[in-house]
């Protein structure tokens, strides 16, 4: 089949993950999309990555796959490093050879949490756990490969599917009358669909519809992409239960999250991190500053509370594609 010169060939990894699931339909509208999950592409095998990329010859590689089991990574460091560090480097090397752009996602966990103000992109990094270290190694591998790249750091990601804090709270709220939630870790809960929408808004500027050509320099680099504002896990959980309890009827993703069972949680007890020990240390403060993303691409994600309320409201988003007004707007 002859390639449409006005549309980039896009390869998306992690199609069943929180961000990848949201990216797929948006990227499909933008170009000729191939989506792969872990069964179709094993990121722990560098030669397989090379083979797939060389066969597809994409103009754009979007790596939405990662080893995200933060606690398990402490005992599975080799597996975490293979997927989070080695694989992105291989993708970047192949992207360089093809003249392609690599979009890669990283994490707030590259920082140690000792700051009291939002971390900017050039703040000193000092990850506290294996997950953060391997993601940082992945960033550096991408940067050193010489390909055109965009790295989006995000954090506290949730979605109406998969495994995340939102769904854990809803499940526990159907099982227990009292929830004990950590109060002394601060971040910005960010919806996966907002990350996907923000990514496509950036890409609509990088690949203008007129000719499908890559126009990135000098904008390549690392960008923070999280919700505005900040909160703690305990306050986040309280709003989740407030919004879930206010729904007159369960349906859609919320019914699936609760298995159609009633919420019985009546109290949330704030606890300290040391009362809930985990194998991996977490940063106490991991709020990211997003000014660079807004200044460079005019992309600013809504604040965390607005994002959560939007999810519970059932509204969807229409993300404008290249060649149109690049405004993200809610659609009933």
Tab-separated table of N, CA, C and O in Angstrom, residues 27-113:
chain	number	residue	atom	x	y	z
A	27	UNK	N	-4.202	9.006	17.976
A	27	UNK	CA	-3.119	8.870	17.001
A	27	UNK	C	-3.617	8.275	15.696
A	27	UNK	O	-3.084	8.581	14.623
A	28	UNK	N	-4.641	7.438	15.763
A	28	UNK	CA	-5.226	6.866	14.547
A	28	UNK	C	-5.755	7.959	13.631
A	28	UNK	O	-5.657	7.859	12.398
A	29	UNK	N	-6.287	9.015	14.212
A	29	UNK	CA	-6.792	10.135	13.416
A	29	UNK	C	-5.664	10.983	12.848
A	29	UNK	O	-5.855	11.725	11.883
A	30	UNK	N	-4.497	10.860	13.432
A	30	UNK	CA	-3.385	11.714	13.043
A	30	UNK	C	-2.531	11.113	11.935
A	30	UNK	O	-1.933	11.840	11.133
A	31	UNK	N	-2.462	9.767	11.876
A	31	UNK	CA	-1.580	9.148	10.896
A	31	UNK	C	-1.905	7.688	10.691
A	31	UNK	O	-2.951	7.194	11.121
A	32	UNK	N	-0.995	6.996	10.038
A	32	UNK	CA	-1.147	5.564	9.777
A	32	UNK	C	-0.572	4.799	10.961
A	32	UNK	O	0.635	4.682	11.117
A	33	UNK	N	-1.465	4.304	11.806
A	33	UNK	CA	-1.081	3.829	13.132
A	33	UNK	C	-0.943	2.310	13.202
A	33	UNK	O	-1.806	1.570	12.733
A	34	UNK	N	0.148	1.877	13.840
A	34	UNK	CA	0.317	0.488	14.261
A	34	UNK	C	0.408	0.479	15.773
A	34	UNK	O	1.228	1.207	16.350
A	35	UNK	N	-0.443	-0.319	16.440
A	35	UNK	CA	-0.426	-0.384	17.903
A	35	UNK	C	-0.007	-1.778	18.334
A	35	UNK	O	-0.436	-2.784	17.767
A	36	UNK	N	0.847	-1.835	19.355
A	36	UNK	CA	1.393	-3.108	19.804
A	36	UNK	C	1.284	-3.221	21.317
A	36	UNK	O	1.495	-2.246	22.042
A	37	UNK	N	0.966	-4.439	21.795
A	37	UNK	CA	0.987	-4.691	23.228
A	37	UNK	C	2.158	-5.605	23.550
A	37	UNK	O	2.975	-5.939	22.684
A	38	UNK	N	2.245	-6.047	24.801
A	38	UNK	CA	3.408	-6.824	25.224
A	38	UNK	C	3.484	-8.190	24.555
A	38	UNK	O	4.559	-8.791	24.475
A	39	UNK	N	2.348	-8.703	24.092
A	39	UNK	CA	2.349	-9.987	23.395
A	39	UNK	C	2.869	-9.840	21.967
A	39	UNK	O	3.433	-10.782	21.404
A	40	UNK	N	2.673	-8.655	21.398
A	40	UNK	CA	3.102	-8.412	20.020
A	40	UNK	C	4.515	-7.854	19.942
A	40	UNK	O	5.176	-7.960	18.902
A	41	UNK	N	4.985	-7.251	21.042
A	41	UNK	CA	6.342	-6.718	21.087
A	41	UNK	C	6.852	-6.827	22.520
A	41	UNK	O	6.367	-6.132	23.407
A	42	UNK	N	7.820	-7.695	22.732
A	42	UNK	CA	8.421	-7.882	24.053
A	42	UNK	C	9.554	-6.886	24.216
A	42	UNK	O	10.629	-7.055	23.624
A	43	UNK	N	9.322	-5.862	25.021
A	43	UNK	CA	10.320	-4.805	25.167
A	43	UNK	C	11.546	-5.261	25.948
A	43	UNK	O	12.528	-4.521	26.023
A	44	UNK	N	11.499	-6.436	26.515
A	44	UNK	CA	12.675	-6.963	27.200
A	44	UNK	C	13.658	-7.604	26.218
A	44	UNK	O	14.729	-8.063	26.625
A	45	UNK	N	13.296	-7.623	24.916
A	45	UNK	CA	14.142	-8.235	23.890
A	45	UNK	C	14.562	-7.179	22.872
A	45	UNK	O	13.807	-6.850	21.948
A	46	UNK	N	15.769	-6.617	23.020
A	46	UNK	CA	16.224	-5.546	22.117
A	46	UNK	C	16.183	-5.923	20.646
A	46	UNK	O	15.826	-5.096	19.795
A	47	UNK	N	16.535	-7.172	20.313
A	47	UNK	CA	16.542	-7.556	18.905
A	47	UNK	C	15.137	-7.568	18.326
A	47	UNK	O	14.926	-7.295	17.136
A	48	UNK	N	14.140	-7.865	19.156
A	48	UNK	CA	12.753	-7.837	18.700
A	48	UNK	C	12.303	-6.398	18.442
A	48	UNK	O	11.590	-6.124	17.479
A	49	UNK	N	12.732	-5.479	19.305
A	49	UNK	CA	12.415	-4.066	19.091
A	49	UNK	C	12.989	-3.597	17.761
A	49	UNK	O	12.312	-2.944	16.960
A	50	UNK	N	14.240	-3.932	17.521
A	50	UNK	CA	14.890	-3.541	16.269
A	50	UNK	C	14.148	-4.110	15.065
A	50	UNK	O	13.905	-3.405	14.080
A	51	UNK	N	13.786	-5.387	15.150
A	51	UNK	CA	13.121	-6.044	14.024
A	51	UNK	C	11.790	-5.375	13.693
A	51	UNK	O	11.501	-5.105	12.516
A	52	UNK	N	10.997	-5.093	14.711
A	52	UNK	CA	9.680	-4.494	14.485
A	52	UNK	C	9.814	-3.089	13.906
A	52	UNK	O	9.121	-2.729	12.939
A	53	UNK	N	10.707	-2.299	14.472
A	53	UNK	CA	10.851	-0.918	13.984
A	53	UNK	C	11.388	-0.892	12.558
A	53	UNK	O	10.920	-0.119	11.710
A	54	UNK	N	12.333	-1.751	12.258
A	54	UNK	CA	12.896	-1.773	10.908
A	54	UNK	C	11.879	-2.259	9.882
A	54	UNK	O	11.894	-1.826	8.731
A	55	UNK	N	10.978	-3.125	10.317
A	55	UNK	CA	9.941	-3.612	9.398
A	55	UNK	C	8.874	-2.551	9.155
A	55	UNK	O	8.386	-2.387	8.031
A	56	UNK	N	8.513	-1.804	10.191
A	56	UNK	CA	7.431	-0.809	10.084
A	56	UNK	C	7.915	0.527	9.548
A	56	UNK	O	7.142	1.281	8.964
A	57	UNK	N	9.184	0.855	9.787
A	57	UNK	CA	9.783	2.123	9.360
A	57	UNK	C	8.889	3.317	9.712
A	57	UNK	O	8.476	4.097	8.838
A	58	UNK	N	8.588	3.491	10.989
A	58	UNK	CA	7.711	4.600	11.382
A	58	UNK	C	8.398	5.957	11.289
A	58	UNK	O	9.627	6.071	11.380
A	59	UNK	N	7.589	6.993	11.103
A	59	UNK	CA	8.065	8.370	11.202
A	59	UNK	C	8.012	8.856	12.649
A	59	UNK	O	8.709	9.800	13.021
A	60	UNK	N	7.155	8.211	13.427
A	60	UNK	CA	6.924	8.604	14.809
A	60	UNK	C	6.766	7.347	15.656
A	60	UNK	O	5.946	6.488	15.345
A	61	UNK	N	7.559	7.252	16.716
A	61	UNK	CA	7.446	6.160	17.685
A	61	UNK	C	6.960	6.756	18.997
A	61	UNK	O	7.582	7.687	19.529
A	62	UNK	N	5.855	6.247	19.514
A	62	UNK	CA	5.327	6.709	20.798
A	62	UNK	C	5.419	5.539	21.767
A	62	UNK	O	4.701	4.549	21.628
A	63	UNK	N	6.310	5.668	22.738
A	63	UNK	CA	6.531	4.582	23.693
A	63	UNK	C	5.727	4.838	24.964
A	63	UNK	O	6.170	5.537	25.872
A	64	UNK	N	4.537	4.252	25.008
A	64	UNK	CA	3.678	4.390	26.182
A	64	UNK	C	3.738	3.153	27.070
A	64	UNK	O	2.912	2.985	27.966
A	65	UNK	N	4.709	2.286	26.821
A	65	UNK	CA	4.879	1.079	27.618
A	65	UNK	C	5.954	1.317	28.674
A	65	UNK	O	6.906	2.067	28.456
A	66	UNK	N	5.788	0.662	29.810
A	66	UNK	CA	6.782	0.775	30.877
A	66	UNK	C	6.565	-0.331	31.900
A	66	UNK	O	5.486	-0.930	31.971
A	67	UNK	N	7.603	-0.590	32.685
A	67	UNK	CA	7.474	-1.439	33.871
A	67	UNK	C	7.082	-0.499	34.996
A	67	UNK	O	7.893	0.309	35.452
A	68	UNK	N	5.842	-0.569	35.455
A	68	UNK	CA	5.318	0.420	36.401
A	68	UNK	C	5.005	-0.141	37.786
A	68	UNK	O	4.465	0.574	38.622
A	69	UNK	N	5.340	-1.410	38.035
A	69	UNK	CA	5.094	-1.994	39.362
A	69	UNK	C	6.196	-1.517	40.302
A	69	UNK	O	7.249	-2.157	40.441
A	70	UNK	N	5.962	-0.380	40.939
A	70	UNK	CA	7.008	0.311	41.699
A	70	UNK	C	7.588	-0.567	42.802
A	70	UNK	O	8.813	-0.658	42.951
A	71	UNK	N	6.758	-1.214	43.568
A	71	UNK	CA	7.273	-2.042	44.666
A	71	UNK	C	7.930	-3.316	44.160
A	71	UNK	O	8.981	-3.727	44.655
A	72	UNK	N	7.329	-3.959	43.171
A	72	UNK	CA	7.892	-5.198	42.645
A	72	UNK	C	9.244	-4.964	41.983
A	72	UNK	O	10.097	-5.865	41.946
A	73	UNK	N	9.452	-3.756	41.468
A	73	UNK	CA	10.725	-3.442	40.823
A	73	UNK	C	11.900	-3.576	41.777
A	73	UNK	O	13.033	-3.847	41.349
A	74	UNK	N	11.659	-3.408	43.071
A	74	UNK	CA	12.740	-3.539	44.048
A	74	UNK	C	13.344	-4.943	44.017
A	74	UNK	O	14.538	-5.112	44.298
A	75	UNK	N	12.552	-5.942	43.699
A	75	UNK	CA	13.046	-7.314	43.639
A	75	UNK	C	13.185	-7.824	42.205
A	75	UNK	O	13.660	-8.940	41.990
A	76	UNK	N	12.774	-7.007	41.233
A	76	UNK	CA	12.881	-7.383	39.819
A	76	UNK	C	13.594	-6.279	39.043
A	76	UNK	O	13.134	-5.821	38.006
A	77	UNK	N	14.738	-5.887	39.552
A	77	UNK	CA	15.444	-4.744	38.973
A	77	UNK	C	15.855	-4.998	37.531
A	77	UNK	O	15.776	-4.099	36.684
A	78	UNK	N	16.279	-6.201	37.223
A	78	UNK	CA	16.716	-6.499	35.849
A	78	UNK	C	15.565	-6.345	34.864
A	78	UNK	O	15.739	-5.785	33.769
A	79	UNK	N	14.383	-6.820	35.246
A	79	UNK	CA	13.216	-6.699	34.370
A	79	UNK	C	12.816	-5.241	34.196
A	79	UNK	O	12.498	-4.796	33.082
A	80	UNK	N	12.837	-4.486	35.295
A	80	UNK	CA	12.500	-3.065	35.215
A	80	UNK	C	13.495	-2.314	34.334
A	80	UNK	O	13.115	-1.466	33.518
A	81	UNK	N	14.771	-2.648	34.474
A	81	UNK	CA	15.794	-1.946	33.678
A	81	UNK	C	15.671	-2.293	32.196
A	81	UNK	O	15.847	-1.419	31.332
A	82	UNK	N	15.373	-3.526	31.894
A	82	UNK	CA	15.248	-3.931	30.486
A	82	UNK	C	14.165	-3.131	29.779
A	82	UNK	O	14.349	-2.674	28.638
A	83	UNK	N	13.027	-2.933	30.453
A	83	UNK	CA	11.890	-2.262	29.819
A	83	UNK	C	11.973	-0.746	29.948
A	83	UNK	O	11.663	-0.014	29.004
A	84	UNK	N	12.405	-0.254	31.100
A	84	UNK	CA	12.392	1.191	31.350
A	84	UNK	C	13.642	1.910	30.872
A	84	UNK	O	13.594	3.118	30.621
A	85	UNK	N	14.751	1.204	30.761
A	85	UNK	CA	16.017	1.857	30.421
A	85	UNK	C	16.581	1.383	29.085
A	85	UNK	O	16.867	2.187	28.200
A	86	UNK	N	16.725	0.079	28.924
A	86	UNK	CA	17.352	-0.441	27.702
A	86	UNK	C	16.440	-0.250	26.496
A	86	UNK	O	16.873	0.239	25.439
A	87	UNK	N	15.174	-0.622	26.638
A	87	UNK	CA	14.247	-0.553	25.494
A	87	UNK	C	14.119	0.857	24.909
A	87	UNK	O	14.186	1.026	23.682
A	88	UNK	N	13.937	1.898	25.731
A	88	UNK	CA	13.857	3.249	25.141
A	88	UNK	C	15.129	3.633	24.394
A	88	UNK	O	15.070	4.327	23.369
A	89	UNK	N	16.285	3.198	24.909
A	89	UNK	CA	17.528	3.491	24.212
A	89	UNK	C	17.589	2.832	22.850
A	89	UNK	O	18.043	3.432	21.861
A	90	UNK	N	17.118	1.587	22.759
A	90	UNK	CA	17.081	0.883	21.470
A	90	UNK	C	16.121	1.587	20.515
A	90	UNK	O	16.431	1.787	19.328
A	91	UNK	N	14.966	1.981	21.017
A	91	UNK	CA	14.004	2.714	20.177
A	91	UNK	C	14.615	4.006	19.655
A	91	UNK	O	14.434	4.371	18.489
A	92	UNK	N	15.332	4.703	20.512
A	92	UNK	CA	15.934	5.973	20.112
A	92	UNK	C	17.005	5.757	19.046
A	92	UNK	O	17.122	6.548	18.099
A	93	UNK	N	17.799	4.708	19.193
A	93	UNK	CA	18.814	4.395	18.195
A	93	UNK	C	18.171	4.113	16.841
A	93	UNK	O	18.637	4.598	15.792
A	94	UNK	N	17.089	3.328	16.848
A	94	UNK	CA	16.400	3.021	15.598
A	94	UNK	C	15.725	4.269	15.028
A	94	UNK	O	15.691	4.454	13.806
A	95	UNK	N	15.198	5.106	15.890
A	95	UNK	CA	14.580	6.355	15.429
A	95	UNK	C	15.612	7.244	14.750
A	95	UNK	O	15.343	7.874	13.715
A	96	UNK	N	16.805	7.303	15.325
A	96	UNK	CA	17.876	8.116	14.720
A	96	UNK	C	18.201	7.632	13.313
A	96	UNK	O	18.346	8.432	12.384
A	97	UNK	N	18.282	6.322	13.142
A	97	UNK	CA	18.618	5.772	11.833
A	97	UNK	C	17.541	6.064	10.793
A	97	UNK	O	17.824	6.213	9.607
A	98	UNK	N	16.287	6.140	11.253
A	98	UNK	CA	15.167	6.388	10.341
A	98	UNK	C	14.853	7.874	10.172
A	98	UNK	O	14.050	8.244	9.318
A	99	UNK	N	15.455	8.717	10.999
A	99	UNK	CA	15.072	10.122	11.002
A	99	UNK	C	13.697	10.326	11.610
A	99	UNK	O	12.977	11.267	11.264
A	100	UNK	N	13.314	9.432	12.515
A	100	UNK	CA	11.993	9.480	13.140
A	100	UNK	C	12.047	10.218	14.473
A	100	UNK	O	13.120	10.434	15.050
A	101	UNK	N	10.880	10.574	14.967
A	101	UNK	CA	10.734	11.197	16.274
A	101	UNK	C	10.324	10.138	17.283
A	101	UNK	O	9.435	9.322	17.020
A	102	UNK	N	10.945	10.156	18.462
A	102	UNK	CA	10.551	9.284	19.556
A	102	UNK	C	9.887	10.110	20.649
A	102	UNK	O	10.458	11.086	21.135
A	103	UNK	N	8.676	9.714	21.019
A	103	UNK	CA	7.991	10.283	22.180
A	103	UNK	C	8.037	9.238	23.284
A	103	UNK	O	7.628	8.086	23.079
A	104	UNK	N	8.517	9.627	24.441
A	104	UNK	CA	8.725	8.696	25.547
A	104	UNK	C	8.189	9.325	26.836
A	104	UNK	O	8.286	10.537	27.019
A	105	UNK	N	7.637	8.495	27.713
A	105	UNK	CA	7.070	8.997	28.968
A	105	UNK	C	7.957	8.601	30.144
A	105	UNK	O	8.415	7.458	30.249
A	106	UNK	N	8.172	9.564	31.020
A	106	UNK	CA	8.953	9.308	32.226
A	106	UNK	C	8.118	9.708	33.448
A	106	UNK	O	6.901	9.828	33.356
A	107	UNK	N	8.766	9.944	34.562
A	107	UNK	CA	8.045	9.979	35.827
A	107	UNK	C	8.545	11.047	36.792
A	107	UNK	O	9.715	11.455	36.733
A	108	UNK	N	7.665	11.448	37.695
A	108	UNK	CA	8.037	12.334	38.789
A	108	UNK	C	8.994	11.651	39.765
A	108	UNK	O	9.683	12.325	40.543
A	109	UNK	N	9.064	10.328	39.716
A	109	UNK	CA	9.909	9.597	40.658
A	109	UNK	C	11.399	9.693	40.336
A	109	UNK	O	12.209	9.061	41.009
A	110	UNK	N	11.780	10.474	39.337
A	110	UNK	CA	13.211	10.741	39.130
A	110	UNK	C	13.720	11.735	40.171
A	110	UNK	O	14.935	11.923	40.310
A	111	UNK	N	12.804	12.369	40.921
A	111	UNK	CA	13.180	13.328	41.966
A	111	UNK	C	13.040	12.687	43.340
A	111	UNK	O	12.296	11.709	43.517
A	112	UNK	N	13.747	13.256	44.333
A	112	UNK	CA	13.765	12.640	45.664
A	112	UNK	C	12.715	13.189	46.618
A	112	UNK	O	12.581	12.694	47.750
A	113	UNK	N	11.972	14.221	46.196
A	113	UNK	CA	10.886	14.712	47.024
A	113	UNK	C	11.278	15.654	48.128
A	113	UNK	O	10.463	15.959	49.011
